Short mmCIF file of C-alpha atoms in Angstrom, two decimals:
data_model
loop_
_atom_site.label_atom_id
_atom_site.label_comp_id
_atom_site.label_asym_id
_atom_site.label_seq_id
_atom_site.Cartn_x
_atom_site.Cartn_y
_atom_site.Cartn_z
CA UNK A 1 60.04 122.19 15.44
CA UNK A 2 61.44 125.89 15.79
CA UNK A 3 65.21 125.50 14.66
CA UNK A 4 66.31 127.43 17.28
CA UNK A 5 65.29 124.86 20.08
CA UNK A 6 67.13 121.92 21.31
CA UNK A 7 66.58 119.76 24.58
CA UNK A 8 68.20 121.93 26.20
CA UNK A 9 65.31 124.13 26.03
CA UNK A 10 62.15 123.96 28.32
CA UNK A 11 59.60 126.25 26.08
CA UNK A 12 56.83 126.18 29.04
CA UNK A 13 59.46 127.17 31.77
CA UNK A 14 61.02 129.50 29.97
CA UNK A 15 57.85 131.51 29.15
CA UNK A 16 56.83 131.00 32.66
CA UNK A 17 59.99 132.48 33.94
CA UNK A 18 59.48 135.89 31.21
CA UNK A 19 55.93 136.11 32.31
CA UNK A 20 56.77 136.32 36.02
CA UNK A 21 59.29 139.26 35.14
CA UNK A 22 56.82 141.30 33.82
CA UNK A 23 54.57 141.66 37.09
CA UNK A 24 51.53 141.23 35.15
CA UNK A 25 48.74 142.74 37.42
CA UNK A 26 45.63 139.72 37.32
CA UNK A 27 42.25 140.34 36.39
CA UNK A 28 41.74 136.81 35.46
CA UNK A 29 41.43 133.43 37.07
CA UNK A 30 42.43 131.53 39.23
CA UNK A 31 41.23 133.53 41.88
CA UNK A 32 43.67 133.33 44.45
CA UNK A 33 45.59 135.92 42.16
CA UNK A 34 49.10 134.44 42.94
CA UNK A 35 48.53 133.15 46.22
CA UNK A 36 47.39 136.71 47.76
CA UNK A 37 44.24 135.43 48.29
CA UNK A 38 44.68 132.45 50.13
CA UNK A 39 47.54 132.92 52.24
CA UNK A 40 47.44 129.37 54.63
CA UNK A 41 48.06 128.07 50.95
CA UNK A 42 50.76 130.63 49.86
CA UNK A 43 52.57 129.71 53.02
CA UNK A 44 52.01 126.04 52.53
CA UNK A 45 52.84 125.81 48.85
CA UNK A 46 55.25 128.68 48.56
CA UNK A 47 55.02 131.91 46.60
CA UNK A 48 56.99 130.56 43.84
CA UNK A 49 54.57 127.67 42.94
CA UNK A 50 51.05 129.57 43.39
CA UNK A 51 52.95 132.48 41.55
CA UNK A 52 53.10 130.30 38.62
CA UNK A 53 49.75 128.85 38.79
CA UNK A 54 48.05 131.10 36.14
CA UNK A 55 45.67 131.03 33.36
CA UNK A 56 46.07 130.10 29.59
CA UNK A 57 46.83 133.56 27.88
CA UNK A 58 48.39 134.18 24.53
CA UNK A 59 52.36 134.60 26.20
CA UNK A 60 51.69 130.59 27.62
CA UNK A 61 49.65 129.35 24.96
CA UNK A 62 46.69 127.08 25.17
CA UNK A 63 46.83 123.52 25.89
CA UNK A 64 43.57 122.79 24.10
CA UNK A 65 45.02 124.00 20.63
CA UNK A 66 48.97 124.87 20.58
CA UNK A 67 50.20 127.19 18.93
CA UNK A 68 53.57 128.72 20.44
CA UNK A 69 55.29 127.72 23.78
CA UNK A 70 53.40 124.72 23.91
CA UNK A 71 53.59 123.52 20.89
CA UNK A 72 57.41 123.75 20.78
CA UNK A 73 57.35 121.68 24.34
CA UNK A 74 55.48 118.90 22.58
CA UNK A 75 57.88 118.91 19.26
CA UNK A 76 61.08 118.64 21.57
CA UNK A 77 59.13 115.58 23.92
CA UNK A 78 58.29 114.03 20.71
CA UNK A 79 61.94 114.04 19.36
CA UNK A 80 62.80 112.80 22.83
CA UNK A 81 60.96 109.82 22.90
CA UNK A 82 60.96 108.91 19.08
CA UNK A 83 57.58 109.63 18.53
CA UNK A 84 55.73 111.34 15.56
CA UNK A 85 53.68 113.34 18.10
CA UNK A 86 53.72 114.09 21.82
CA UNK A 87 50.60 115.60 23.47
CA UNK A 88 51.19 117.33 27.30
CA UNK A 89 48.74 115.60 29.32
CA UNK A 90 47.79 117.10 32.86
CA UNK A 91 44.61 114.50 33.71
CA UNK A 92 47.00 111.78 34.74
CA UNK A 93 47.76 108.63 32.62
CA UNK A 94 44.26 107.51 33.02
CA UNK A 95 42.81 110.41 30.81
CA UNK A 96 46.43 109.48 28.19
CA UNK A 97 45.16 105.27 28.14
CA UNK A 98 41.53 106.59 27.71
CA UNK A 99 42.58 109.16 24.81
CA UNK A 100 44.18 105.85 23.00
CA UNK A 101 41.38 103.77 23.18
CA UNK A 102 38.76 106.22 21.98
CA UNK A 103 41.27 107.25 19.11
CA UNK A 104 41.61 103.49 17.55
CA UNK A 105 37.76 102.26 18.51
CA UNK A 106 34.31 103.31 18.36
CA UNK A 107 30.94 101.68 19.91
CA UNK A 108 30.68 98.04 18.75
CA UNK A 109 34.50 97.83 17.44
CA UNK A 110 36.56 94.89 19.18
CA UNK A 111 39.79 95.68 20.65
CA UNK A 112 42.16 92.85 21.77
CA UNK A 113 43.84 93.41 25.48
CA UNK A 114 45.34 91.57 28.58
CA UNK A 115 42.73 91.18 31.15
CA UNK A 116 45.85 92.35 33.74
CA UNK A 117 45.24 96.00 32.56
CA UNK A 118 44.62 99.43 34.62
CA UNK A 119 41.12 100.21 35.18
CA UNK A 120 41.66 103.31 32.97
CA UNK A 121 41.38 100.92 29.97
CA UNK A 122 38.00 99.05 30.94
CA UNK A 123 36.60 102.59 32.18
CA UNK A 124 37.34 103.98 28.26
CA UNK A 125 34.88 100.78 26.94
CA UNK A 126 32.31 101.69 29.39
CA UNK A 127 32.42 104.81 27.54
CA UNK A 128 33.03 104.16 24.35
CA UNK A 129 31.08 101.05 23.82
CA UNK A 130 33.88 98.99 22.35
CA UNK A 131 34.18 95.21 22.71
CA UNK A 132 36.99 93.81 24.84
CA UNK A 133 38.90 90.34 23.50
CA UNK A 134 40.75 89.50 26.48
CA UNK A 135 43.69 87.58 26.23
CA UNK A 136 44.26 85.91 29.45
CA UNK A 137 47.65 85.70 30.54
CA UNK A 138 49.86 83.13 31.85
CA UNK A 139 50.36 82.92 35.75
CA UNK A 140 53.49 82.65 37.85
CA UNK A 141 51.82 80.37 40.23
CA UNK A 142 54.73 80.39 42.94
CA UNK A 143 54.71 84.35 42.72
CA UNK A 144 50.93 84.48 42.04
CA UNK A 145 51.40 87.22 39.51
CA UNK A 146 50.09 87.03 35.74
CA UNK A 147 52.72 87.82 32.79
CA UNK A 148 52.44 89.25 29.54
CA UNK A 149 50.59 88.03 26.50
CA UNK A 150 52.40 85.28 24.87
CA UNK A 151 52.72 85.76 20.72
CA UNK A 152 50.63 82.41 20.21
CA UNK A 153 47.91 83.86 22.51
CA UNK A 154 47.83 86.88 20.84
CA UNK A 155 47.78 85.06 17.35
CA UNK A 156 44.90 83.10 18.23
CA UNK A 157 42.76 86.15 19.35
CA UNK A 158 43.64 88.09 15.44
CA UNK A 159 42.42 84.53 14.07
CA UNK A 160 39.46 84.71 15.94
CA UNK A 161 38.78 87.99 16.02
CA UNK A 162 40.25 89.43 12.36
CA UNK A 163 38.07 92.32 12.26
CA UNK A 164 39.57 93.92 15.22
CA UNK A 165 40.43 97.34 15.32
CA UNK A 166 43.68 97.55 17.76
CA UNK A 167 45.77 95.53 20.32
CA UNK A 168 46.89 96.84 23.37
CA UNK A 169 49.53 96.06 25.61
CA UNK A 170 51.25 96.53 28.98
CA UNK A 171 54.76 97.40 28.88
CA UNK A 172 55.79 96.88 31.28
CA UNK A 173 53.13 95.48 34.17
CA UNK A 174 53.45 96.81 37.83
CA UNK A 175 55.58 93.79 38.40
CA UNK A 176 58.10 94.52 35.16
CA UNK A 177 57.03 91.88 32.84
CA UNK A 178 57.14 92.85 28.95
CA UNK A 179 55.75 90.83 26.57
CA UNK A 180 57.13 90.63 23.09
CA UNK A 181 56.05 93.96 22.11
CA UNK A 182 58.24 94.14 18.66
CA UNK A 183 56.30 90.55 17.85
CA UNK A 184 53.13 92.11 18.67
CA UNK A 185 53.42 95.10 16.80
CA UNK A 186 54.80 93.06 13.50
CA UNK A 187 51.80 90.75 13.97
CA UNK A 188 49.34 93.47 14.20
CA UNK A 189 50.36 95.74 11.75
CA UNK A 190 50.33 92.58 9.33
CA UNK A 191 46.84 92.47 9.98
CA UNK A 192 45.70 96.02 9.73
CA UNK A 193 45.47 96.44 13.51
CA UNK A 194 46.61 99.20 15.60
CA UNK A 195 48.99 99.20 18.43
CA UNK A 196 48.33 100.91 21.73
CA UNK A 197 51.02 100.69 24.45
CA UNK A 198 50.23 101.20 28.51
CA UNK A 199 53.90 102.60 29.42
CA UNK A 200 52.80 103.88 32.69
CA UNK A 201 55.63 102.52 34.07
CA UNK A 202 57.95 102.30 31.19
CA UNK A 203 59.22 105.86 31.02
CA UNK A 204 63.01 104.94 31.44
CA UNK A 205 62.78 102.73 28.47
CA UNK A 206 63.03 105.66 26.55
CA UNK A 207 65.74 107.08 28.25
CA UNK A 208 67.76 104.07 29.80
CA UNK A 209 70.15 101.85 28.17
CA UNK A 210 69.97 98.40 28.08
CA UNK A 211 66.15 98.57 28.96
CA UNK A 212 63.69 96.45 27.43
CA UNK A 213 62.18 98.04 23.78
CA UNK A 214 59.71 100.91 23.90
CA UNK A 215 56.36 101.56 22.24
CA UNK A 216 58.00 103.78 19.68
CA UNK A 217 61.12 102.07 19.07
CA UNK A 218 58.72 99.32 18.33
CA UNK A 219 56.83 100.64 15.83
CA UNK A 220 53.55 101.28 18.22
CA UNK A 221 50.45 103.65 17.12
CA UNK A 222 50.51 104.94 20.70
CA UNK A 223 51.93 104.93 23.70
CA UNK A 224 50.50 106.23 27.30
CA UNK A 225 53.77 107.13 29.34
CA UNK A 226 53.59 108.12 33.34
CA UNK A 227 56.51 111.14 33.32
CA UNK A 228 55.78 111.32 37.08
CA UNK A 229 56.25 108.10 37.90
CA UNK A 230 59.48 107.42 37.01
CA UNK A 231 60.60 110.37 34.98
CA UNK A 232 60.71 112.95 37.91
CA UNK A 233 57.66 115.48 37.02
CA UNK A 234 54.42 116.24 39.31
CA UNK A 235 51.57 114.12 40.19
CA UNK A 236 48.79 113.43 37.71
CA UNK A 237 51.22 114.24 34.46
CA UNK A 238 52.33 112.00 31.69
CA UNK A 239 52.40 112.29 27.81
CA UNK A 240 50.32 110.56 25.14
CA UNK A 241 52.89 109.65 22.04
CA UNK A 242 51.83 109.06 18.71
CA UNK A 243 53.46 107.21 15.68
CA UNK A 244 53.14 108.27 11.90
CA UNK A 245 50.21 106.51 11.04
CA UNK A 246 47.92 108.41 13.49
CA UNK A 247 45.71 111.22 12.48
CA UNK A 248 46.72 113.98 15.00
CA UNK A 249 43.79 116.28 14.47
CA UNK A 250 41.59 113.85 14.96
CA UNK A 251 43.68 112.66 18.32
CA UNK A 252 43.38 115.98 19.60
CA UNK A 253 40.27 116.23 19.21
CA UNK A 254 39.62 112.86 21.28
CA UNK A 255 42.05 114.30 23.87
CA UNK A 256 39.83 117.13 24.62
CA UNK A 257 36.85 115.56 25.02
CA UNK A 258 38.10 114.79 28.66
CA UNK A 259 41.15 116.93 29.48
CA UNK A 260 40.75 120.05 31.17
CA UNK A 261 40.29 123.09 29.36
CA UNK A 262 42.20 125.07 32.58
CA UNK A 263 45.50 123.06 32.26
CA UNK A 264 47.59 123.35 34.94
CA UNK A 265 51.08 125.27 34.23
CA UNK A 266 52.36 123.35 37.43
CA UNK A 267 52.05 120.38 35.75
CA UNK A 268 52.87 121.67 31.80
CA UNK A 269 56.41 123.25 33.46
CA UNK A 270 56.71 119.97 35.39
CA UNK A 271 56.58 117.41 32.11
CA UNK A 272 58.71 120.29 30.21
CA UNK A 273 61.73 120.18 32.38
CA UNK A 274 61.61 116.32 33.57
CA UNK A 275 61.77 115.86 29.62
CA UNK A 276 64.76 118.30 29.44
CA UNK A 277 66.38 116.23 32.40
CA UNK A 278 66.00 112.76 30.85
CA UNK A 279 67.39 114.07 27.36
CA UNK A 280 70.13 115.35 28.60
CA UNK A 281 70.78 113.14 31.92
CA UNK A 282 69.02 110.15 31.54
CA UNK A 283 71.05 107.90 30.54
CA UNK A 284 73.25 108.42 33.77
CA UNK A 285 70.07 108.73 35.93
CA UNK A 286 68.76 105.37 35.26
CA UNK A 287 71.88 103.64 35.35
CA UNK A 288 72.54 104.71 38.50
CA UNK A 289 68.22 103.63 39.79
CA UNK A 290 69.69 100.24 37.86
CA UNK A 291 72.32 99.72 40.43
CA UNK A 292 70.35 100.89 43.08
CA UNK A 293 67.74 98.12 42.25
CA UNK A 294 69.93 95.46 41.76
CA UNK A 295 71.96 96.28 44.89
CA UNK A 296 68.45 96.36 46.88
CA UNK A 297 67.80 93.40 44.97
CA UNK A 298 70.94 90.98 45.64
CA UNK A 299 70.94 92.16 49.77
CA UNK A 300 66.97 91.21 49.84
CA UNK A 301 67.45 87.72 48.77
CA UNK A 302 70.52 87.48 50.91
CA UNK A 303 67.83 87.86 54.23
CA UNK A 304 66.30 84.68 53.58
CA UNK A 305 62.71 83.77 52.58
CA UNK A 306 62.08 86.91 50.46
CA UNK A 307 62.19 86.88 46.92
CA UNK A 308 63.19 89.72 44.78
CA UNK A 309 62.83 88.91 41.34
CA UNK A 310 64.59 89.85 37.72
CA UNK A 311 65.78 88.62 34.77
CA UNK A 312 65.85 85.69 35.76
CA UNK A 313 62.24 85.14 35.27
CA UNK A 314 62.91 85.77 31.43
CA UNK A 315 61.51 82.45 29.19
CA UNK A 316 61.03 84.01 25.60
CA UNK A 317 57.38 84.40 25.73
CA UNK A 318 55.48 85.51 28.32
CA UNK A 319 58.33 87.24 29.66
CA UNK A 320 59.80 88.15 26.78
CA UNK A 321 62.03 91.04 28.97
CA UNK A 322 61.75 92.32 32.32
CA UNK A 323 62.25 96.02 33.88
CA UNK A 324 64.99 95.27 35.93
CA UNK A 325 64.61 98.54 37.99
CA UNK A 326 61.60 97.10 39.55
CA UNK A 327 62.33 95.70 43.21
CA UNK A 328 59.22 93.40 43.26
CA UNK A 329 60.13 90.97 46.15
CA UNK A 330 57.84 88.13 46.96
CA UNK A 331 56.97 87.97 50.77
CA UNK A 332 54.95 84.30 51.22
CA UNK A 333 57.62 82.79 52.47
CA UNK A 334 58.36 84.32 55.60
CA UNK A 335 54.43 83.94 56.21
CA UNK A 336 52.92 87.43 55.57
CA UNK A 337 50.98 88.82 52.34
CA UNK A 338 52.60 91.42 50.75
CA UNK A 339 50.02 93.75 51.86
CA UNK A 340 51.11 92.88 55.43
CA UNK A 341 54.42 93.83 54.87
CA UNK A 342 53.35 96.94 53.12
CA UNK A 343 51.16 97.89 56.50
CA UNK A 344 54.52 96.74 58.65
CA UNK A 345 57.20 99.25 56.78
CA UNK A 346 54.41 102.20 57.03
CA UNK A 347 53.48 101.78 60.04
CA UNK A 348 56.62 100.60 62.40
CA UNK A 349 59.23 101.46 60.31
CA UNK A 350 58.08 104.75 58.10
CA UNK A 351 58.46 103.66 54.74
CA UNK A 352 56.22 104.22 52.05
CA UNK A 353 56.62 101.44 49.15
CA UNK A 354 54.29 101.44 46.48
CA UNK A 355 52.30 98.65 46.85
CA UNK A 356 51.66 95.18 48.66
CA UNK A 357 49.13 92.69 47.46
CA UNK A 358 48.12 89.39 48.20
CA UNK A 359 51.92 87.53 48.04
CA UNK A 360 54.35 90.49 47.02
CA UNK A 361 55.33 94.25 47.63
CA UNK A 362 56.93 96.67 44.95
CA UNK A 363 59.38 99.56 46.26
CA UNK A 364 59.68 102.03 43.13
CA UNK A 365 63.09 102.91 42.85
CA UNK A 366 63.61 105.67 40.62
CA UNK A 367 65.40 109.39 39.84
CA UNK A 368 65.09 110.80 43.30
CA UNK A 369 65.98 107.48 45.48
CA UNK A 370 69.41 107.45 47.50
CA UNK A 371 71.64 104.29 48.87
CA UNK A 372 70.84 104.64 52.48
CA UNK A 373 66.88 105.06 51.81
CA UNK A 374 67.63 101.59 50.04
CA UNK A 375 69.81 100.12 53.18
CA UNK A 376 66.98 101.46 55.26
CA UNK A 377 64.44 99.20 53.03
CA UNK A 378 66.75 96.32 53.11
CA UNK A 379 67.09 96.53 57.20
CA UNK A 380 63.47 96.51 57.80
CA UNK A 381 63.22 93.63 55.58
CA UNK A 382 65.28 91.85 57.58
CA UNK A 383 63.70 92.91 60.89
CA UNK A 384 60.31 91.88 59.98
CA UNK A 385 61.36 88.77 58.92
CA UNK A 386 63.01 87.75 62.07
CA UNK A 387 60.14 89.17 64.28
CA UNK A 388 57.36 88.21 62.25
CA UNK A 389 58.11 85.05 60.61
CA UNK A 390 55.42 82.39 60.23
CA UNK A 391 54.16 79.33 58.55
CA UNK A 392 52.96 80.48 55.01
CA UNK A 393 49.69 77.57 55.21
CA UNK A 394 46.28 79.20 54.35
CA UNK A 395 47.71 82.17 52.85
CA UNK A 396 46.12 82.72 49.26
CA UNK A 397 48.70 82.59 46.55
CA UNK A 398 47.07 83.52 43.37
CA UNK A 399 46.87 87.19 42.66
CA UNK A 400 44.89 86.63 39.40
CA UNK A 401 41.93 84.96 38.75
CA UNK A 402 40.48 84.66 34.77
CA UNK A 403 37.35 86.17 34.21
CA UNK A 404 34.10 85.05 32.73
CA UNK A 405 32.64 87.84 30.38
CA UNK A 406 29.29 87.70 29.78
CA UNK A 407 28.26 90.94 28.21
CA UNK A 408 29.91 94.18 27.17
CA UNK A 409 31.41 96.76 29.84
CA UNK A 410 29.34 99.77 28.38
CA UNK A 411 26.07 97.42 28.35
CA UNK A 412 26.70 96.08 32.12
CA UNK A 413 27.51 99.33 33.89
CA UNK A 414 24.29 100.96 32.22
CA UNK A 415 22.27 98.20 32.72
CA UNK A 416 19.09 97.96 35.13
CA UNK A 417 20.87 96.58 38.47
CA UNK A 418 20.24 95.56 41.91
CA UNK A 419 22.75 95.78 45.08
CA UNK A 420 22.77 92.48 46.83
CA UNK A 421 24.92 90.85 49.79
CA UNK A 422 28.40 89.92 48.41
CA UNK A 423 27.66 86.03 48.98
CA UNK A 424 24.21 86.42 46.76
CA UNK A 425 25.87 87.91 44.03
CA UNK A 426 27.59 84.05 43.07
CA UNK A 427 26.38 83.35 39.89
CA UNK A 428 25.23 86.28 38.77
CA UNK A 429 26.63 89.36 36.25
CA UNK A 430 28.47 92.13 38.19
CA UNK A 431 27.67 95.63 36.86
CA UNK A 432 30.61 97.47 38.81
CA UNK A 433 34.48 97.46 39.08
CA UNK A 434 36.26 95.81 42.04
CA UNK A 435 39.89 96.00 42.42
CA UNK A 436 42.82 96.56 44.89
CA UNK A 437 44.33 99.74 44.82
CA UNK A 438 47.58 100.01 44.02
CA UNK A 439 47.84 98.23 41.41
CA UNK A 440 44.14 99.24 40.49
CA UNK A 441 44.00 95.93 37.68
CA UNK A 442 40.04 95.09 38.11
CA UNK A 443 39.18 91.47 40.37
CA UNK A 444 35.66 92.20 38.82
CA UNK A 445 35.05 94.51 35.81
CA UNK A 446 31.42 95.37 34.27
CA UNK A 447 29.45 92.25 32.62
CA UNK A 448 31.83 90.14 34.61
CA UNK A 449 30.36 86.93 36.27
CA UNK A 450 30.85 86.92 39.67
CA UNK A 451 32.18 83.18 41.22
CA UNK A 452 32.20 81.62 44.51
CA UNK A 453 36.57 81.97 44.00
CA UNK A 454 36.00 85.48 43.27
CA UNK A 455 33.94 86.40 46.12
CA UNK A 456 36.39 84.48 48.95
CA UNK A 457 39.38 86.63 47.14
CA UNK A 458 37.44 89.56 47.89
CA UNK A 459 36.76 88.92 50.98
CA UNK A 460 40.22 87.64 52.01
CA UNK A 461 41.75 90.56 50.62
CA UNK A 462 39.09 92.57 53.03
CA UNK A 463 40.66 90.66 55.51
CA UNK A 464 44.26 91.75 54.66
CA UNK A 465 43.31 94.87 54.53
CA UNK A 466 43.71 96.02 51.10
CA UNK A 467 42.52 99.09 50.23
CA UNK A 468 39.43 97.80 48.03
CA UNK A 469 37.77 100.56 45.30
CA UNK A 470 35.19 101.00 42.82
CA UNK A 471 31.86 99.49 44.14
CA UNK A 472 28.71 102.09 45.11
CA UNK A 473 29.22 100.29 48.68
CA UNK A 474 32.06 101.60 50.30
CA UNK A 475 32.27 98.79 52.38
CA UNK A 476 32.27 96.07 49.63
CA UNK A 477 29.45 94.11 51.71
CA UNK A 478 27.39 94.29 48.74
CA UNK A 479 27.62 94.53 44.49
CA UNK A 480 25.32 95.81 42.32
CA UNK A 481 24.05 92.81 39.67
CA UNK A 482 22.42 93.12 36.68
CA UNK A 483 18.72 92.12 37.24
CA UNK A 484 19.04 90.52 33.47
CA UNK A 485 21.47 90.07 31.06
CA UNK A 486 20.80 90.73 27.14
#
């Protein structure tokens, strides 16, 4: 790294500031030419914003092959996160997750992973042809949520699949649950396997105090970090972190297979500035976030019937640790599905939370939140209980259904298929994804058997007005199934 640089620097941001001062005449792309060609867009976003929506050039470096300011910014990010290397990712954490899988696995390789992964992981298996070995997580049947991977489950998967190339771990899950990451890393490395960590919801672990262990601190080989979720950068911007055992040159080639060659300097500079902010102020920021989350939890639990859960769930195994910044709230005891509370908060109280599922809601508390906003949320939840409380009879409680894997995601996705009415697909093998979004964890993935329980779950989710995505049929009235299974 440039020895003149420290965490107080933001090389990309500084280069853009210097670029703006030179008043260079643009005869390159983008065609809006610093906003002059699109006055309506400029008025909407502001001149400062569109003025730095520029193309790669020597003074600003090139994301595909960084040699100057982006290289410096990557090295500062790696230092801040405790990684051997960091890639700036502008195709979202989806791209970072897929790059991890594609770096670790080729066609026919096995990868051990929990089934409650984000769709981006299984998308990567469709692309590269690797074979998933699923660890079906335990369930908390009261809350209706899937938990982390037990060490014993990982040991069993390794014993039965010693040729597997890698293990992927969620750290944390959407709900805040962490597996024993250090234990899994130790096990994997003993057996010559890489560890890939999906830390889409764990950026703050790297900068806060008394947080669950991070992928890099645990010795994982790669980690995908959604800087835009809890780190303050712009949507779609993330980091891909590398440990010392990974060939960075090869990983760069993998990243460049799918990442745009027209990297947005809006996203790049937001990553650069957000990294600087967290490196310098992260402890103080996330101490405040933790206090806000705990205050909200305490107040929500005083309302009655709601359950805002936290560290008391920790059992040292399937819930090895918990991310106490996550404001996850169980809603079924007021007689409403989480998605119903989600809709009421938005439609009647002008409060937009992160998601509602069958039995829970998640309010994302982070760097930009204020105490008065939390108080407004708590008041709204209290009023919703008073206005809508009902008998919970008839509400489904379980969010996760163990899949029956019949064939690989790649084979199923590309195989011959037919489109059938939902009820007629029972007993057949699905060739597409079905998921509620968020959180984007598949109810069905390509290659899995469609059961009556799954169909009833999909029908229930539709009835509760969950946003279901994935299938070719946008009405989710029909699904594509394999015409034959090899």
